[in-house]
CSV table of C-alpha atoms in Angstrom, one decimal:
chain,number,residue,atom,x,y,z
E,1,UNK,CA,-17.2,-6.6,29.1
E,2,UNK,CA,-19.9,-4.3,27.6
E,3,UNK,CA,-21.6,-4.9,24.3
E,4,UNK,CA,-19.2,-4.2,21.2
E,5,UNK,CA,-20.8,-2.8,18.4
E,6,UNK,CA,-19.2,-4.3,15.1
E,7,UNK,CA,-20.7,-3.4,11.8
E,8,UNK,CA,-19.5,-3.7,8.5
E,9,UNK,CA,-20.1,-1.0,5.5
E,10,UNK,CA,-19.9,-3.4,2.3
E,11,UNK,CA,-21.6,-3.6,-1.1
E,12,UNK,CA,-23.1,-6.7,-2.4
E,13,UNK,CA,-19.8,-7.1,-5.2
E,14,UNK,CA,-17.0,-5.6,-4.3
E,15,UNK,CA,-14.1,-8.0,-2.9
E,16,UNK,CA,-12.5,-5.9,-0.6
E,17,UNK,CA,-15.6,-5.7,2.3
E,18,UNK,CA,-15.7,-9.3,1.8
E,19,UNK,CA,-11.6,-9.6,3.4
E,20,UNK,CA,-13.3,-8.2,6.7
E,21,UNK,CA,-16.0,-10.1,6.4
E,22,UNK,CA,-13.8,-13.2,6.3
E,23,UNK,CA,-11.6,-11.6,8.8
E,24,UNK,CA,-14.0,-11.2,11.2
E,25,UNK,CA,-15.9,-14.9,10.7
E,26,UNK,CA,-12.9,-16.2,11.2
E,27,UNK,CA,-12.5,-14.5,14.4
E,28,UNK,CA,-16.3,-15.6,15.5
E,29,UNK,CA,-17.2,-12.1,15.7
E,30,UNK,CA,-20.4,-10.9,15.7
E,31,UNK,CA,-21.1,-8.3,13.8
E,32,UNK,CA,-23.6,-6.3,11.7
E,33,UNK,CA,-23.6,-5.1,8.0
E,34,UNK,CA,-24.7,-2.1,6.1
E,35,UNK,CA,-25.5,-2.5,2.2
E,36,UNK,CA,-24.1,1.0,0.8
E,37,UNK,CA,-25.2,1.8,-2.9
E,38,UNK,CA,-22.1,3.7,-3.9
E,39,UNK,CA,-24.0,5.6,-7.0
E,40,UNK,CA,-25.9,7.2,-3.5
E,41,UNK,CA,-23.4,7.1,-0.7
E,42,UNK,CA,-25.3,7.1,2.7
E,43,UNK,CA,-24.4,10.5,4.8
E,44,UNK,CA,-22.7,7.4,7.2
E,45,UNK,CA,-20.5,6.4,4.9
E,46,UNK,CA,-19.7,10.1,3.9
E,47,UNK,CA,-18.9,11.1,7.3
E,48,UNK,CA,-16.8,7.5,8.7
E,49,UNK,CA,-14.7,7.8,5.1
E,50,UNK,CA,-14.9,11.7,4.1
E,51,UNK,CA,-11.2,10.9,2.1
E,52,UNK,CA,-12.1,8.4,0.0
E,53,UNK,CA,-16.0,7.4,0.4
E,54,UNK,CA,-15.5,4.0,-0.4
E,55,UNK,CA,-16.1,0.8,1.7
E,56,UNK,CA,-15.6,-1.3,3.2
E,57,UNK,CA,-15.5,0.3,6.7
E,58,UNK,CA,-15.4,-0.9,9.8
E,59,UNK,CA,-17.2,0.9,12.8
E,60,UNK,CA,-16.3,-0.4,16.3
E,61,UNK,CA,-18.2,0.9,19.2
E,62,UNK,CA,-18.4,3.7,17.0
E,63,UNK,CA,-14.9,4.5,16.2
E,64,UNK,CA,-14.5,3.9,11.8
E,65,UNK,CA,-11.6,2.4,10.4
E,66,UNK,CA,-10.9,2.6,6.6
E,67,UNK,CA,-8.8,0.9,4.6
E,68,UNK,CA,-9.4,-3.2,3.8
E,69,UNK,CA,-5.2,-3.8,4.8
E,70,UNK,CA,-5.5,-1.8,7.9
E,71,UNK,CA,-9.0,-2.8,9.0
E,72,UNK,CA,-7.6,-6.4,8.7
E,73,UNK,CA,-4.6,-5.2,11.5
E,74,UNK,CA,-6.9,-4.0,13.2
E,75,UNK,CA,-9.1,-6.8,14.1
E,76,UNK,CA,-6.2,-8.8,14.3
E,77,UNK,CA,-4.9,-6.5,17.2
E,78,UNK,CA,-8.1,-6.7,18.9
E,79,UNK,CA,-9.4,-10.3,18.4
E,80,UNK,CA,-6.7,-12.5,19.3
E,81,UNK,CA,-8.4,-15.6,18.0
E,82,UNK,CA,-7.2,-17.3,15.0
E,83,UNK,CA,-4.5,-15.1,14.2
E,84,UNK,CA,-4.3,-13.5,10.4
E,85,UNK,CA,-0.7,-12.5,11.1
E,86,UNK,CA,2.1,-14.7,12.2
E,87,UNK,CA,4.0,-14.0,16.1
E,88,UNK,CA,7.8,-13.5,14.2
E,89,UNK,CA,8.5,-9.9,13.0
E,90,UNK,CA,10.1,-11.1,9.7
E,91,UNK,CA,7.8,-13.2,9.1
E,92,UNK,CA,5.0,-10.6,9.7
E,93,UNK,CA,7.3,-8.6,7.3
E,94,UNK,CA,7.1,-10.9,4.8
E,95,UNK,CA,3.0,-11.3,4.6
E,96,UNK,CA,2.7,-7.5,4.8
E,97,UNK,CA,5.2,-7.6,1.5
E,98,UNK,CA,3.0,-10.0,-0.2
E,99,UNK,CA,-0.3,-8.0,1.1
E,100,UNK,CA,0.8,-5.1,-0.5
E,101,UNK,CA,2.2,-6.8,-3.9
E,102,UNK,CA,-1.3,-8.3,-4.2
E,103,UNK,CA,-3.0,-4.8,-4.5
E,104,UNK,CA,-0.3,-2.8,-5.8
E,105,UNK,CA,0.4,-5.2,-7.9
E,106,UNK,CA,-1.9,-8.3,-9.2
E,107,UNK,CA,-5.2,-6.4,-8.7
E,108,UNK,CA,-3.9,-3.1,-11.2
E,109,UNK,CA,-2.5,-5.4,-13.7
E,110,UNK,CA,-5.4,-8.2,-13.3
E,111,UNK,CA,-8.6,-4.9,-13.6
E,112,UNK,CA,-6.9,-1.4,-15.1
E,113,UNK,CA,-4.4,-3.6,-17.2
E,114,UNK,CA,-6.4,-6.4,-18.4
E,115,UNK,CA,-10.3,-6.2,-17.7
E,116,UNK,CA,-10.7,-2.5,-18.7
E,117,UNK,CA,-8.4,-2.6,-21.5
E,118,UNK,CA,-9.0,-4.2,-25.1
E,119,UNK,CA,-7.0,-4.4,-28.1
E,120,UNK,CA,-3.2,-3.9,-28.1
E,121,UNK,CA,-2.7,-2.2,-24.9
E,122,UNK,CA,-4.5,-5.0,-23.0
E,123,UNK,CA,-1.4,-7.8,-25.0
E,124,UNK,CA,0.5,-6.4,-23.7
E,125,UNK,CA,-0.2,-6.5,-20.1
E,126,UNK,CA,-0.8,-10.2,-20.4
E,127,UNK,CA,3.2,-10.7,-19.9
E,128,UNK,CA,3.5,-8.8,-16.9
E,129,UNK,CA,0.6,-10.5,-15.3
E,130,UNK,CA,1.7,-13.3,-15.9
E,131,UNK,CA,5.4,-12.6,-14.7
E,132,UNK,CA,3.2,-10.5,-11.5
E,133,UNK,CA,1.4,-14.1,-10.8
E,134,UNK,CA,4.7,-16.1,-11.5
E,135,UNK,CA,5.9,-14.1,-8.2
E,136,UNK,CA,2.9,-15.9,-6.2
E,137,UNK,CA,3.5,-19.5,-7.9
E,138,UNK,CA,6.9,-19.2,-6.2
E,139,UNK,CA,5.8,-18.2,-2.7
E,140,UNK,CA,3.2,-20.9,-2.7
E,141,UNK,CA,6.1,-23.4,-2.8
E,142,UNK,CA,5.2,-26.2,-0.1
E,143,UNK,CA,2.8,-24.1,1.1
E,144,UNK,CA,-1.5,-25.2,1.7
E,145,UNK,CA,-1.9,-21.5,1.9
E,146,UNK,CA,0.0,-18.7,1.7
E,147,UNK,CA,0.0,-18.4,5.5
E,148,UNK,CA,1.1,-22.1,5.6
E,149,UNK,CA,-0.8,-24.8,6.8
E,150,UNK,CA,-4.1,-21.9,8.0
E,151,UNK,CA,-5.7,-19.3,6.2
E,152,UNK,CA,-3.8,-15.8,7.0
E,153,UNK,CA,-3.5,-12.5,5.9
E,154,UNK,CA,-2.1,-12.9,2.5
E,155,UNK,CA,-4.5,-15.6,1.7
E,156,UNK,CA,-7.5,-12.9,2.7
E,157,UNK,CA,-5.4,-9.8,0.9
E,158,UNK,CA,-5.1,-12.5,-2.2
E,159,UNK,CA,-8.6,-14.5,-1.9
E,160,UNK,CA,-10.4,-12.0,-4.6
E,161,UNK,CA,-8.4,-14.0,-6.9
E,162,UNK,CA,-9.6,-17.3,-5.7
E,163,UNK,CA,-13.0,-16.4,-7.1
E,164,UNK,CA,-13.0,-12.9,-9.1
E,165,UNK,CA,-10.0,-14.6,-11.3
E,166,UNK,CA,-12.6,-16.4,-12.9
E,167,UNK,CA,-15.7,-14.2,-13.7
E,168,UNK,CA,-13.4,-11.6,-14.7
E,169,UNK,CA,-11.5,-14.6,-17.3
E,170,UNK,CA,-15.3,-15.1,-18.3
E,171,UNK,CA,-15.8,-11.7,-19.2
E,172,UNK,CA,-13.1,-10.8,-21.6
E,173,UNK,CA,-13.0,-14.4,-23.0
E,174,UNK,CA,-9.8,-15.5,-22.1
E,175,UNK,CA,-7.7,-17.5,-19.8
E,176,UNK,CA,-5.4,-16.3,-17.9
E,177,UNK,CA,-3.7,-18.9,-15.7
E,178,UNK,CA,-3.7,-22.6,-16.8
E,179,UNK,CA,-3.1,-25.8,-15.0
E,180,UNK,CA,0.9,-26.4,-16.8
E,181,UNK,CA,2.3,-22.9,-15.7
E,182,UNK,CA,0.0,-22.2,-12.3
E,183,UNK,CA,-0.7,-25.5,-10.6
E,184,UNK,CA,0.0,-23.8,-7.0
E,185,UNK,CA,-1.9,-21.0,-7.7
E,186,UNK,CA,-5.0,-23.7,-8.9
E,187,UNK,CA,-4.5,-25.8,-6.3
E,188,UNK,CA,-4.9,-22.6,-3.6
E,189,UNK,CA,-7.6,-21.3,-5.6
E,190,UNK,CA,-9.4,-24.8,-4.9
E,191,UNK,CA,-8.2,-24.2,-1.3
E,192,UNK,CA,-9.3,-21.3,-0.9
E,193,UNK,CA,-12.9,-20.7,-2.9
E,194,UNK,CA,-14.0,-24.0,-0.7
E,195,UNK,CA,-12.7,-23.5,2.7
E,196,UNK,CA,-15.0,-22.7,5.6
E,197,UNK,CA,-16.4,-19.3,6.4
E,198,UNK,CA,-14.9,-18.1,2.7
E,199,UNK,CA,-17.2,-20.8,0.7
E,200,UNK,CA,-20.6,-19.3,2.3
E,201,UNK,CA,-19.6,-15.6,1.1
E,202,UNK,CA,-19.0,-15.1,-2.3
E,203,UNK,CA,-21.4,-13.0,-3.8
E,204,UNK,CA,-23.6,-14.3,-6.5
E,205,UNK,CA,-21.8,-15.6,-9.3
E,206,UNK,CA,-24.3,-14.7,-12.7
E,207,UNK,CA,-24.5,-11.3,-10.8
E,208,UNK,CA,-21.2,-10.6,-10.3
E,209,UNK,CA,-20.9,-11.1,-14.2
E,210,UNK,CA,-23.2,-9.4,-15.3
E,211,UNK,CA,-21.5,-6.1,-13.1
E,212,UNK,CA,-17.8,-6.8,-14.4
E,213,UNK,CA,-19.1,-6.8,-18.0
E,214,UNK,CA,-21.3,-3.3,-17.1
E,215,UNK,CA,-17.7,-2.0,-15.5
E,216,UNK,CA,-15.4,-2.6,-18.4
E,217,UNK,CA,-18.1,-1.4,-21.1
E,218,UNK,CA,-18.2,1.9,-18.8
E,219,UNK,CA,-14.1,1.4,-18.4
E,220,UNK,CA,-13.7,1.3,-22.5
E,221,UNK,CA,-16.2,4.0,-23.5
E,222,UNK,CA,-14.5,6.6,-21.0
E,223,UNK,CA,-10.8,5.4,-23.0
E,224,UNK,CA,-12.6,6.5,-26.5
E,225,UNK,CA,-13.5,9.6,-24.8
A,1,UNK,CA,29.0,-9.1,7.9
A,2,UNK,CA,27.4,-6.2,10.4
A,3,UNK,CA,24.4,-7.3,12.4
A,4,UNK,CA,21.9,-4.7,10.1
A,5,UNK,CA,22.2,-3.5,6.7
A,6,UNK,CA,20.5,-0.8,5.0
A,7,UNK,CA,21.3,-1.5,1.6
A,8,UNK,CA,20.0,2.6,-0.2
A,9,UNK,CA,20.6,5.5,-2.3
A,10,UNK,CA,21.8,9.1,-1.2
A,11,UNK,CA,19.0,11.0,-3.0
A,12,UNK,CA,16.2,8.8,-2.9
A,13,UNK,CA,13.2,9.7,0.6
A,14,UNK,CA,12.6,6.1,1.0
A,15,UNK,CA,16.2,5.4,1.8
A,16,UNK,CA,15.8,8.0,4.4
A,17,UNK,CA,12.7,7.0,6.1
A,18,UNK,CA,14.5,3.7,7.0
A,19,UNK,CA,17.9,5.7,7.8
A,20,UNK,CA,15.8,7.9,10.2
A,21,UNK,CA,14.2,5.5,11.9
A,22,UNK,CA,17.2,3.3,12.8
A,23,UNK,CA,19.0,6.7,14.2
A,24,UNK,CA,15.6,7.7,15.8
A,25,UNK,CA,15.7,4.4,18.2
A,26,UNK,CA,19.7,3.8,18.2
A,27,UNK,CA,20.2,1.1,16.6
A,28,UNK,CA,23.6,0.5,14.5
A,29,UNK,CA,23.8,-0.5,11.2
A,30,UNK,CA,26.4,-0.5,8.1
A,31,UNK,CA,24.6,1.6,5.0
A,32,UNK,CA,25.5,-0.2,1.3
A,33,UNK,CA,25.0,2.8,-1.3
A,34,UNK,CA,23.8,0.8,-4.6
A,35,UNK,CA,24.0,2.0,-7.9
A,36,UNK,CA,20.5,1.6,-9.5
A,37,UNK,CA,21.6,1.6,-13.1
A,38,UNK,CA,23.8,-1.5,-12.2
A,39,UNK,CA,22.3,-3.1,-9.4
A,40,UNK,CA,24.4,-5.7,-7.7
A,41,UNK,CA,23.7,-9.5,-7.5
A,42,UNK,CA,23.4,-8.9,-4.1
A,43,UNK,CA,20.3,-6.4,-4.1
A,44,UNK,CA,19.0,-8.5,-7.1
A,45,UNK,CA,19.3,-11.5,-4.2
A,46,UNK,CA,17.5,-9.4,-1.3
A,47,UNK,CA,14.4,-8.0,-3.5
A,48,UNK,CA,14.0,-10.6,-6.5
A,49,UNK,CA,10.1,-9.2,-7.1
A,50,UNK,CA,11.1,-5.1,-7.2
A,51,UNK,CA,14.5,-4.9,-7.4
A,52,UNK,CA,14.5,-1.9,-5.5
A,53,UNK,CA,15.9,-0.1,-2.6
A,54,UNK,CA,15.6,0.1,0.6
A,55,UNK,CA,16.4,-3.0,1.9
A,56,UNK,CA,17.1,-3.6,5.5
A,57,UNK,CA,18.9,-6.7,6.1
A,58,UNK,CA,19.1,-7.9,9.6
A,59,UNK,CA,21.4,-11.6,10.7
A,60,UNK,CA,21.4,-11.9,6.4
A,61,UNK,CA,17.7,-11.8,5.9
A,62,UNK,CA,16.1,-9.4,3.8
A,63,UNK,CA,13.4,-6.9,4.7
A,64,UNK,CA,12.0,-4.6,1.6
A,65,UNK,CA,9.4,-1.9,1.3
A,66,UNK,CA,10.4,1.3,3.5
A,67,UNK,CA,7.1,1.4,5.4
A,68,UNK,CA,6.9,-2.3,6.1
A,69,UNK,CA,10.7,-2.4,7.5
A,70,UNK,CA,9.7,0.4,9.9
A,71,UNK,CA,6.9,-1.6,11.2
A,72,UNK,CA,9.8,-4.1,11.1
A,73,UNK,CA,11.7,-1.9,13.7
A,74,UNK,CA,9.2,-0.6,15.7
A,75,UNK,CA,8.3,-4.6,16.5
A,76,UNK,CA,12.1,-5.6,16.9
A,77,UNK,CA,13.6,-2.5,18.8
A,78,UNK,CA,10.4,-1.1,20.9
A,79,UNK,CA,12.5,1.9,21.9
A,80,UNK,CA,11.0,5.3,20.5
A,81,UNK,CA,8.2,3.9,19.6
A,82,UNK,CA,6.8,5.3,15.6
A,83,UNK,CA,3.4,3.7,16.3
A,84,UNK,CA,0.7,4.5,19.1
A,85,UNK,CA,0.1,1.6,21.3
A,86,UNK,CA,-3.7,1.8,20.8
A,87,UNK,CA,-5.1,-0.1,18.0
A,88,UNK,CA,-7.5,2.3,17.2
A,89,UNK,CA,-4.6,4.6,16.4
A,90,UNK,CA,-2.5,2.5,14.9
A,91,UNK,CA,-5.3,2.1,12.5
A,92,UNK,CA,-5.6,6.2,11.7
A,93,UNK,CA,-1.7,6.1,11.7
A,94,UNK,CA,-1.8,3.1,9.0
A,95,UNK,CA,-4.5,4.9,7.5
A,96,UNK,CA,-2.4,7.8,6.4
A,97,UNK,CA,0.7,5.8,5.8
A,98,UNK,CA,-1.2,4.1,3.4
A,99,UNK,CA,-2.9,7.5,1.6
A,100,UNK,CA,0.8,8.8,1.3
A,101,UNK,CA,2.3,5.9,-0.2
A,102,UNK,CA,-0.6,5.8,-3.1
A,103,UNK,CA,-1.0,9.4,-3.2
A,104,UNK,CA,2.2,10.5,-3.0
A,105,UNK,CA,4.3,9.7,-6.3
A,106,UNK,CA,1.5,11.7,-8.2
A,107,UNK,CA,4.8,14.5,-7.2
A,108,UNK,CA,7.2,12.1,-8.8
A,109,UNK,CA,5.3,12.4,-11.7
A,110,UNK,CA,5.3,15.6,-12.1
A,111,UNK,CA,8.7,15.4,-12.1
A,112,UNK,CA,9.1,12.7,-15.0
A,113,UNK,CA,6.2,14.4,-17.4
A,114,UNK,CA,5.2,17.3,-19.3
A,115,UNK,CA,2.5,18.9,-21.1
A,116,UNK,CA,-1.0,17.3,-20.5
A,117,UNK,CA,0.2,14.8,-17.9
A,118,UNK,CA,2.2,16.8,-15.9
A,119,UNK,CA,-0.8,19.3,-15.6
A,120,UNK,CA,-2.4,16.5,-14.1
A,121,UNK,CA,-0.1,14.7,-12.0
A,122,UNK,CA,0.3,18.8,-10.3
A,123,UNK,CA,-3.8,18.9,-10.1
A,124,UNK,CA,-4.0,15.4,-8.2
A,125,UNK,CA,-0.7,16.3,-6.2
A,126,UNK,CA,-2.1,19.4,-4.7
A,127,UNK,CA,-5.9,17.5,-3.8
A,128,UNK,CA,-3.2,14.9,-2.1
A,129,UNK,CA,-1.6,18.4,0.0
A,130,UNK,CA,-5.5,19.3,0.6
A,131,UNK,CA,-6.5,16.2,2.3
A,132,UNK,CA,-3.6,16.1,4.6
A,133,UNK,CA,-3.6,19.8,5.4
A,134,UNK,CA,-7.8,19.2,5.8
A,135,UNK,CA,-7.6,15.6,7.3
A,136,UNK,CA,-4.3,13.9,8.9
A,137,UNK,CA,-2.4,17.4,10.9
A,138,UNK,CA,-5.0,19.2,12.8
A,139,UNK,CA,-3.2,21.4,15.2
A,140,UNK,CA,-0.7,18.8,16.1
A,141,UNK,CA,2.9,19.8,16.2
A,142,UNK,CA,3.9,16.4,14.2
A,143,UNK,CA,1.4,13.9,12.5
A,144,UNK,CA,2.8,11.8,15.9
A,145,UNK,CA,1.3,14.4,17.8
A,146,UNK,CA,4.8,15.8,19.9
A,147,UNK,CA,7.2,13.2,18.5
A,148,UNK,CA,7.7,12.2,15.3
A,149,UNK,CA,6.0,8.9,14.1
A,150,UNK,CA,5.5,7.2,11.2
A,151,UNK,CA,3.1,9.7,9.4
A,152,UNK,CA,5.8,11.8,9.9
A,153,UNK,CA,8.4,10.2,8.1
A,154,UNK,CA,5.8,8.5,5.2
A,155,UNK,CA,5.3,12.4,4.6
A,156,UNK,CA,9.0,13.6,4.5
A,157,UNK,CA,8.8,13.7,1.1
A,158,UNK,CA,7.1,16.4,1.1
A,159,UNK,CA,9.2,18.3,3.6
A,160,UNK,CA,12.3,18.3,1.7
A,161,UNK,CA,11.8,16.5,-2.2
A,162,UNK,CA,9.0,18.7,-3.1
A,163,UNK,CA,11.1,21.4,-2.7
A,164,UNK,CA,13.4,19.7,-5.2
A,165,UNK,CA,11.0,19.3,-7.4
A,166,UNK,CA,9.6,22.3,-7.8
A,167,UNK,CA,12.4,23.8,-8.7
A,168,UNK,CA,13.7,21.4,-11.1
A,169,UNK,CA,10.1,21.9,-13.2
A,170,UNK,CA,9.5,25.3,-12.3
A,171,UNK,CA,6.1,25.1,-10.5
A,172,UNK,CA,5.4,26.0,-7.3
A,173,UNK,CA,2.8,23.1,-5.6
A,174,UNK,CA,3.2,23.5,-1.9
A,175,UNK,CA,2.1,27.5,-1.4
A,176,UNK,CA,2.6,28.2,2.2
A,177,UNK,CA,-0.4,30.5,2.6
A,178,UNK,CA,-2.7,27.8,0.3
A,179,UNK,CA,-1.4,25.1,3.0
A,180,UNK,CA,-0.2,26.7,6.4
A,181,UNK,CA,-0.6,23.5,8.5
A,182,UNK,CA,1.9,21.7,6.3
A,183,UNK,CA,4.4,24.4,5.8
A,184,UNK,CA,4.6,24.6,8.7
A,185,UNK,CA,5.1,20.8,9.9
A,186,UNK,CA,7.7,20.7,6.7
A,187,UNK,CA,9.9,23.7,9.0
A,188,UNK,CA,9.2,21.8,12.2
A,189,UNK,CA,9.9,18.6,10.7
A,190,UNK,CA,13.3,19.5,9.3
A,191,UNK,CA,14.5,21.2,12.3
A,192,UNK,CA,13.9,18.0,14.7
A,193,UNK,CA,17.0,16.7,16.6
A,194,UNK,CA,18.4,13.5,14.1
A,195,UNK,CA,16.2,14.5,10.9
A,196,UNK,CA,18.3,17.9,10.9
A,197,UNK,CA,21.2,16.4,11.1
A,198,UNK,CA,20.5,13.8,8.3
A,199,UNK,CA,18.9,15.3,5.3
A,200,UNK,CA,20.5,15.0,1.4
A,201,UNK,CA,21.7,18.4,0.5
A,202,UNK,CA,19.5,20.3,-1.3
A,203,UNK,CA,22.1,21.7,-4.0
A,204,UNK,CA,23.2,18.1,-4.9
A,205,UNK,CA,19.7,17.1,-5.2
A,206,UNK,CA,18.8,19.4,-7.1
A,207,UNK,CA,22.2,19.1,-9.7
A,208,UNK,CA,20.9,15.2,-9.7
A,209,UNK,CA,17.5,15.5,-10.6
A,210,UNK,CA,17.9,18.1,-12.8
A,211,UNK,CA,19.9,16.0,-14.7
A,212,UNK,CA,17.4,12.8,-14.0
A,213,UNK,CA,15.2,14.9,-15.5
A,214,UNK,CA,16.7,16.1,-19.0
A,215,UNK,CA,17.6,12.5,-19.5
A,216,UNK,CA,13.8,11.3,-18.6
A,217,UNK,CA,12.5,13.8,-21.0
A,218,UNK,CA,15.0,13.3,-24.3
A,219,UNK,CA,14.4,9.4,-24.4
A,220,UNK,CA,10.3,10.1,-24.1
């Protein structure tokens, strides 16, 4: 088989590049990555994602794909090798459900309802993340990972959390999930952060910090606006 | 207890994508209207985390989210296929099922505001109409290129709600010369064999929304 190209449009923080990048590790694909600066979006990156000019993207032999969800699909459909998605269609049903719950749900609540809010509409918020994250406590019942006993597609649509939880519970000062009411969602969190492949990739933690604080300081003066 | 359930509500598009699919590849199923302002134990059972419809239930387990279940379907029943068999496609396909699903309810929006925010719920629906009219239809007859696929039905909202919509609020969002691809896909769309035959009437819907409506607005 000819040469695939594989490269990966990421930036250094952001946690959705860094579900292909998993994906694709995983996989033991080779592959290449391109560093975008998204205050100076390369004419690439314009022209592979002119609706939304955001990463990550994935070009394959020089076809882009957009979207972190449907890029994961993707290289699941072409690299058979450990498999992100399980063989029966409810089942596969079921991880697309909680795929989509996890950004739909738990990553608006988690960053436009808590980190970029202050004050009393940011209380109240606390409530429904915590009822949101209750939702995953209950699926991780007798479950390693949310795709069982391996790492699969919820686990990679999920594992911001697994690492971001933290920095952004850092940020604001508080603590969101504790040990008495979350111990599945700890446990996986442990799982997860430290597993192969995932552990080597996390982007710099001071740094990351340092960029959450920036975003909500930018997120709060634009409310006041 | 039938084999397949689709557990929906007469007015609402996601009911139909799910309803339109299973007519599209033949397969039988029992439809269980719900009441959404006193949902049974039994939808309460089938989506505990949205409490929503549609749910397709097939041998008694639960499927929810209409664009998942019709990735559901096409896996299970194979027949008419909605999704290319190239991944490549699949991926554009997902793509747009995916813009439509966020993009979309800016149009429900502008159906349950007013004032400032309805202003911008129409602003952000019409850059949603612009992308798809620039970006996803090209000169294709349907977004599935001659049959209708999933685009197709993630989209149907705007073939026959919008309409709705606009009327109920008064604002006209979908101007045929402003988006000529799209009108015309909504007419095409509309007339196809099953999706003709199986549409909500327009003069209920609107009597329903228009009520929906005045009740949204006197307890904001």
């Amino acid at each position: 088989m000819a040469e695939e190209e594989v490269k990966v449009f990421r930036t250094w923080s952001s946690p959705f590049p860094l579900r292909v990048i998993w994906a694709l590790k995983l996989k033991g694909v080779e592959f290449d990555t391109v560093y975008e600066d998204l205050s100076n979006k390369s004419p690439l990156l314009l022209q592979y994602n002119p609706v939304h000019k955001k990463v990550p993207v994935l070009l394959h032999n020089g076809k882009p794909i957009c979207e972190s969800l449907v890029i994961l699909e993707y290289v699941d459909e072409r690299w058979k090798q450990f498999p992100l998605l399980p063989q029966d269609p409810h089942e596969r049903a079921k991880a697309r459900f909680w795929a989509k719950f996890g950004d739909d749900k738990v990553f608006q609540s988690i960053t436009y309802g808590i980190l970029f809010k202050q004050g009393k509409e940011r209380e109240e918020e606390i409530p429904r993340a915590m009822e949101i994250l209750q939702h995953l406590e209950e699926e991780l019942k007798g479950k390693k990972f949310f795709g069982g006993e391996k790492i699969g597609l919820v686990d990679l649509a999920l594992g911001w959390l697994a690492y971001y939880l933290g920095i952004i519970e850092e940020v604001i000062g508080l603590k969101l999930i504790d040990q008495e009411k979350f111990p599945l969602l700890l446990q996986w969190i442990q799982e997860f952060s430290t597993a192969p492949i995932i552990q080597e990739n996390w982007p710099p933690r001071d740094e990351l910090i340092a960029k959450f604080d920036a975003s909500r300081e930018a997120a709060l003066a634009r409310e006041l606006k | 207890m039938a084999e397949i359930e689709l557990h929906g509500t007469w007015p609402s598009p996601y009911s139909y994508r799910v309803l339109w699919a299973l007519k599209l590849k033949g397969i039988p199923y029992e439809y269980v209207e719900e009441d959404l302002s006193n949902k049974s134990p039994l939808l309460l059972q089938y989506n505990p985390v949205h409490k929503k419809i549609p749910v397709l239930v097939h041998g008694g387990k639960p499927i929810c989210e209409s664009m998942i279940i019709l990735e559901y379907l096409d896996e299970t029943w194979p027949q008419n296929p909605l999704l290319p068999s190239d991944p490549y496609e699949r991926a554009v396909v997902r793509f747009w099922v995916k813009f439509i699903e966020d993009k979309g309810p800016s149009a429900w929006v502008v159906f349950r505001t007013s004032g400032e925010e309805q202003e911008k719920a129409v602003k952000d629906s019409l850059e949603m109409l612009k992308t798809i009219e620039e970006h996803a239809l090209g000169e294709k007859k349907y977004f599935g290129g001659d049959k209708i696929g999933m685009v197709d039905i993630a989209c149907s909202g705007i073939a026959h709600w919008l309409q709705v919509i606009e009327e109920v609020v008064g604002i006209k969002i979908l101007e045929p010369h402003k988006f000529p691809r799209l009108h015309a896909w909504t007419k095409t769309f509309k007339e196809a064999p099953i999706i003709k035959d199986n549409l909500p009437n327009q003069d209920e819907m609107l009597v329903f929304f228009k009520q929906a409506r005045e009740k949204l607005l006197a307890s904001a």
